[in-house]
CSV table of C-alpha atoms in Angstrom, one decimal:
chain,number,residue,atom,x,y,z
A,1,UNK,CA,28.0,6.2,14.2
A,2,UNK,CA,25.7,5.2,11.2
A,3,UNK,CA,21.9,5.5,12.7
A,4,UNK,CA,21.3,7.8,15.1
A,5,UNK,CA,18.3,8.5,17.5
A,6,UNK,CA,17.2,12.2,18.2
A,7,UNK,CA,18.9,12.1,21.3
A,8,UNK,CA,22.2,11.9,19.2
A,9,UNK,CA,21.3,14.6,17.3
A,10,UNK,CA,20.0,17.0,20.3
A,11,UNK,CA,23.7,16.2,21.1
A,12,UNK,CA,25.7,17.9,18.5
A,13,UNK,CA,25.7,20.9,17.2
A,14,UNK,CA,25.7,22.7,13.6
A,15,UNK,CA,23.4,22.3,10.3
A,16,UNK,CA,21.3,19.0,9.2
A,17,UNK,CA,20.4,18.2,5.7
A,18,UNK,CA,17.1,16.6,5.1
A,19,UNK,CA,16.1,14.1,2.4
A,20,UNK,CA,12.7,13.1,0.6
A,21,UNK,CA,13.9,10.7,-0.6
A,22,UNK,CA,11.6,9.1,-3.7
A,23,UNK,CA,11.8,6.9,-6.6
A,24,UNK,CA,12.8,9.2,-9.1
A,25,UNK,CA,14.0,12.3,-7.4
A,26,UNK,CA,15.6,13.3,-4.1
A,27,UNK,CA,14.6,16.3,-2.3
A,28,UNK,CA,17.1,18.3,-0.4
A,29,UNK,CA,16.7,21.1,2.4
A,30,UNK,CA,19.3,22.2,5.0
A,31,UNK,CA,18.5,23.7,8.4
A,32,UNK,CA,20.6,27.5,9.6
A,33,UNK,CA,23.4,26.6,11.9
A,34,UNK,CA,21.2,27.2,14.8
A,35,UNK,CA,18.5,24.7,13.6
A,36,UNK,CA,15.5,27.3,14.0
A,37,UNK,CA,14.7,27.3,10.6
A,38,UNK,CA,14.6,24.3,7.6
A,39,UNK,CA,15.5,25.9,4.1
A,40,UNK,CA,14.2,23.9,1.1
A,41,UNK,CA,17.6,23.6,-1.3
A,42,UNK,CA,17.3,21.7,-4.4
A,43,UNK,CA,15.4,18.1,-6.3
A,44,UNK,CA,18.1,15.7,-7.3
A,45,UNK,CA,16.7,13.8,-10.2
A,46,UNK,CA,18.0,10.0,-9.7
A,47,UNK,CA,20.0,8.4,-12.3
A,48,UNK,CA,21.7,5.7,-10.7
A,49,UNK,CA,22.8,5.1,-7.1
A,50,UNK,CA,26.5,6.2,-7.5
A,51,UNK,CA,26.2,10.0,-8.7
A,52,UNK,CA,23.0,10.3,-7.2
A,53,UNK,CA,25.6,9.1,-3.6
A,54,UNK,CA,28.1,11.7,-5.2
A,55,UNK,CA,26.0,14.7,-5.5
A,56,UNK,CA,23.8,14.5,-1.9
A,57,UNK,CA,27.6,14.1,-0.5
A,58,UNK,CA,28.7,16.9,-2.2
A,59,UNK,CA,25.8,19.6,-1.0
A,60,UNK,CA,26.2,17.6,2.9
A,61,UNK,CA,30.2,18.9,2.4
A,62,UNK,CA,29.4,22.1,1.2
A,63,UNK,CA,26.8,22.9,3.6
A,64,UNK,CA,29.1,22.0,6.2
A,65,UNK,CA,26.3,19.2,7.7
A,66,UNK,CA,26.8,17.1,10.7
A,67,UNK,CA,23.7,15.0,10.2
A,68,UNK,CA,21.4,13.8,7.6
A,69,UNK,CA,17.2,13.3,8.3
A,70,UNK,CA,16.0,10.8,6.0
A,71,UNK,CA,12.0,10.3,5.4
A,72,UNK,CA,10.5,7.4,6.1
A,73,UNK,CA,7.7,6.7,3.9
A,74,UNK,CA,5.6,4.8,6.5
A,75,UNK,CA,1.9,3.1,5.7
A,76,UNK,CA,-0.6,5.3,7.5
A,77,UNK,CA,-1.4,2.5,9.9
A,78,UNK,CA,2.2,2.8,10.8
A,79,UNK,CA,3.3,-0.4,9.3
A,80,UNK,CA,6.5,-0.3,7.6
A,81,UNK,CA,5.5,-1.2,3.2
A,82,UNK,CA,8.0,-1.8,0.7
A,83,UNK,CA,9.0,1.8,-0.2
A,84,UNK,CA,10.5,2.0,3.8
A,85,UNK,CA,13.0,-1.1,3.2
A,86,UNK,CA,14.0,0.7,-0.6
A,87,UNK,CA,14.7,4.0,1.7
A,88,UNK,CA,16.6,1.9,4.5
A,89,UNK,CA,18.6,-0.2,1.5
A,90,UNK,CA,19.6,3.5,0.3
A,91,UNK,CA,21.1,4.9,3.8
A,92,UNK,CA,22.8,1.5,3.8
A,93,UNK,CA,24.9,1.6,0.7
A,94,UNK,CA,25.1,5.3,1.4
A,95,UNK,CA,27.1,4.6,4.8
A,96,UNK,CA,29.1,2.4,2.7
A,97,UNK,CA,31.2,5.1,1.0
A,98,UNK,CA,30.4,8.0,3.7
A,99,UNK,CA,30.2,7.3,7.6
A,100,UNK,CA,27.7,9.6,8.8
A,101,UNK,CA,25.1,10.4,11.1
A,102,UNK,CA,21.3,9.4,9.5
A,103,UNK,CA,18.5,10.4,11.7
A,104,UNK,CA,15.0,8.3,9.8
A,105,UNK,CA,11.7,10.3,10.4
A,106,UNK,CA,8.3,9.5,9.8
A,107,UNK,CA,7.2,11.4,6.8
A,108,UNK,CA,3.9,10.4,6.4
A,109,UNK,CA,1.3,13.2,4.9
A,110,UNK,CA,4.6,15.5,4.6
A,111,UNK,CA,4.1,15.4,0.2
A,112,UNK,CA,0.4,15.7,0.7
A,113,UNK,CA,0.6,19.0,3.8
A,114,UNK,CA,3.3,20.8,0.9
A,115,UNK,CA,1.2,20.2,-1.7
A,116,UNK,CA,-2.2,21.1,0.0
A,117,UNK,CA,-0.2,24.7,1.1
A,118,UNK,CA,1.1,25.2,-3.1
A,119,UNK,CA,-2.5,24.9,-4.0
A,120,UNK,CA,-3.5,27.4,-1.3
A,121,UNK,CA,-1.3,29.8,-2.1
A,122,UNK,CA,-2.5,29.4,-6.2
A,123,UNK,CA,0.6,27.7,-7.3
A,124,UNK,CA,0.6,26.6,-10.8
A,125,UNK,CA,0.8,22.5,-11.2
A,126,UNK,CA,3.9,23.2,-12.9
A,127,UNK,CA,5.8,25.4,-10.0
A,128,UNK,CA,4.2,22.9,-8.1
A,129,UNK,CA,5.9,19.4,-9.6
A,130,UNK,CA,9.3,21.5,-9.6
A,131,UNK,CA,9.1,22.4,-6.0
A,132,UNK,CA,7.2,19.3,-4.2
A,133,UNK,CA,10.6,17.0,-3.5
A,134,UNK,CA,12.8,19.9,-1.9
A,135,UNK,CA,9.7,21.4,0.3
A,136,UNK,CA,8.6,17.9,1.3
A,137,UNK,CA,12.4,17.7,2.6
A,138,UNK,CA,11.9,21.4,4.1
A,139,UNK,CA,8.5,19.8,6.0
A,140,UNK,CA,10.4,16.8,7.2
A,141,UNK,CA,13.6,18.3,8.8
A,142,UNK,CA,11.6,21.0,10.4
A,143,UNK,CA,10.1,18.0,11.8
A,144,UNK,CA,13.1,17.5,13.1
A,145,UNK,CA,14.0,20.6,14.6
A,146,UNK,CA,10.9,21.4,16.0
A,147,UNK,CA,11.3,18.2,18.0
A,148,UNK,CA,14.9,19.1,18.9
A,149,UNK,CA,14.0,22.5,20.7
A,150,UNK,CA,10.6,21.0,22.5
């Protein structure tokens, strides 16, 4: 079951969780059960692989998930750089303890569109570095569900 196309995901039912994931922290959003809407939830900051696994597995169980959207940090030419294979290691060892459904998605520009909208609306750089990981995860799954309903 471990890498899914969006076809297998148009064909189940029930919440997604969404990950940006970066080099030091992991954002998190989850979509409604109806997958209308993507709700930004929280940044994990990364210690080490283990309880960083621990925790994401922990909010996927407790929001009752059935799929997880990953972000692929792709090059803008569309090439896959170094950052992709770090992301695809990190599903990897993360099917190792949990068999789930991962769903990758291009990400590019999704940091840049969030931040772009927190300067718009006048958001201080503080508010803005606290909230960047979990709405660049919000941008990316609604990706996602946008594409599911279209």
């Amino acid at each position: 079951m471990p890498i899914q196309t969006l076809d297998d995901f148009a064909a189940t039912t029930g919440p997604l969780l969404g990950l940006d994931p970066g080099t030091k922290t992991l954002g998190l959003a989850i979509s409604d059960r109806t997958r209308l809407i993507a709700t930004p939830l929280k940044t994990i900051r990364r210690t080490k692989f283990t309880p960083d696994a621990a925790e994401l597995l922990d909010i996927y169980a407790k929001n009752e998930a059935v799929g997880l959207v990953i972000g692929l940090p792709m090059n803008m030419n569309g090439t896959a750089g170094p950052r992709v294979q770090s992301v695809k290691d990190f599903a990897s060892n993360l099917l190792k303890i949990r068999d789930l459904p991962i769903l990758f998605w291009d990400e590019r520009l999704s940091t840049m569109a969030v931040t772009r909208g927190m300067i718009e609306a006048d958001m201080s750089r503080k508010k803005r570095a606290e909230n960047v990981d979990k709405l660049a995860a919000g941008y990316i799954l609604q990706g996602v569900l946008d594409r599911l309903r279209n």
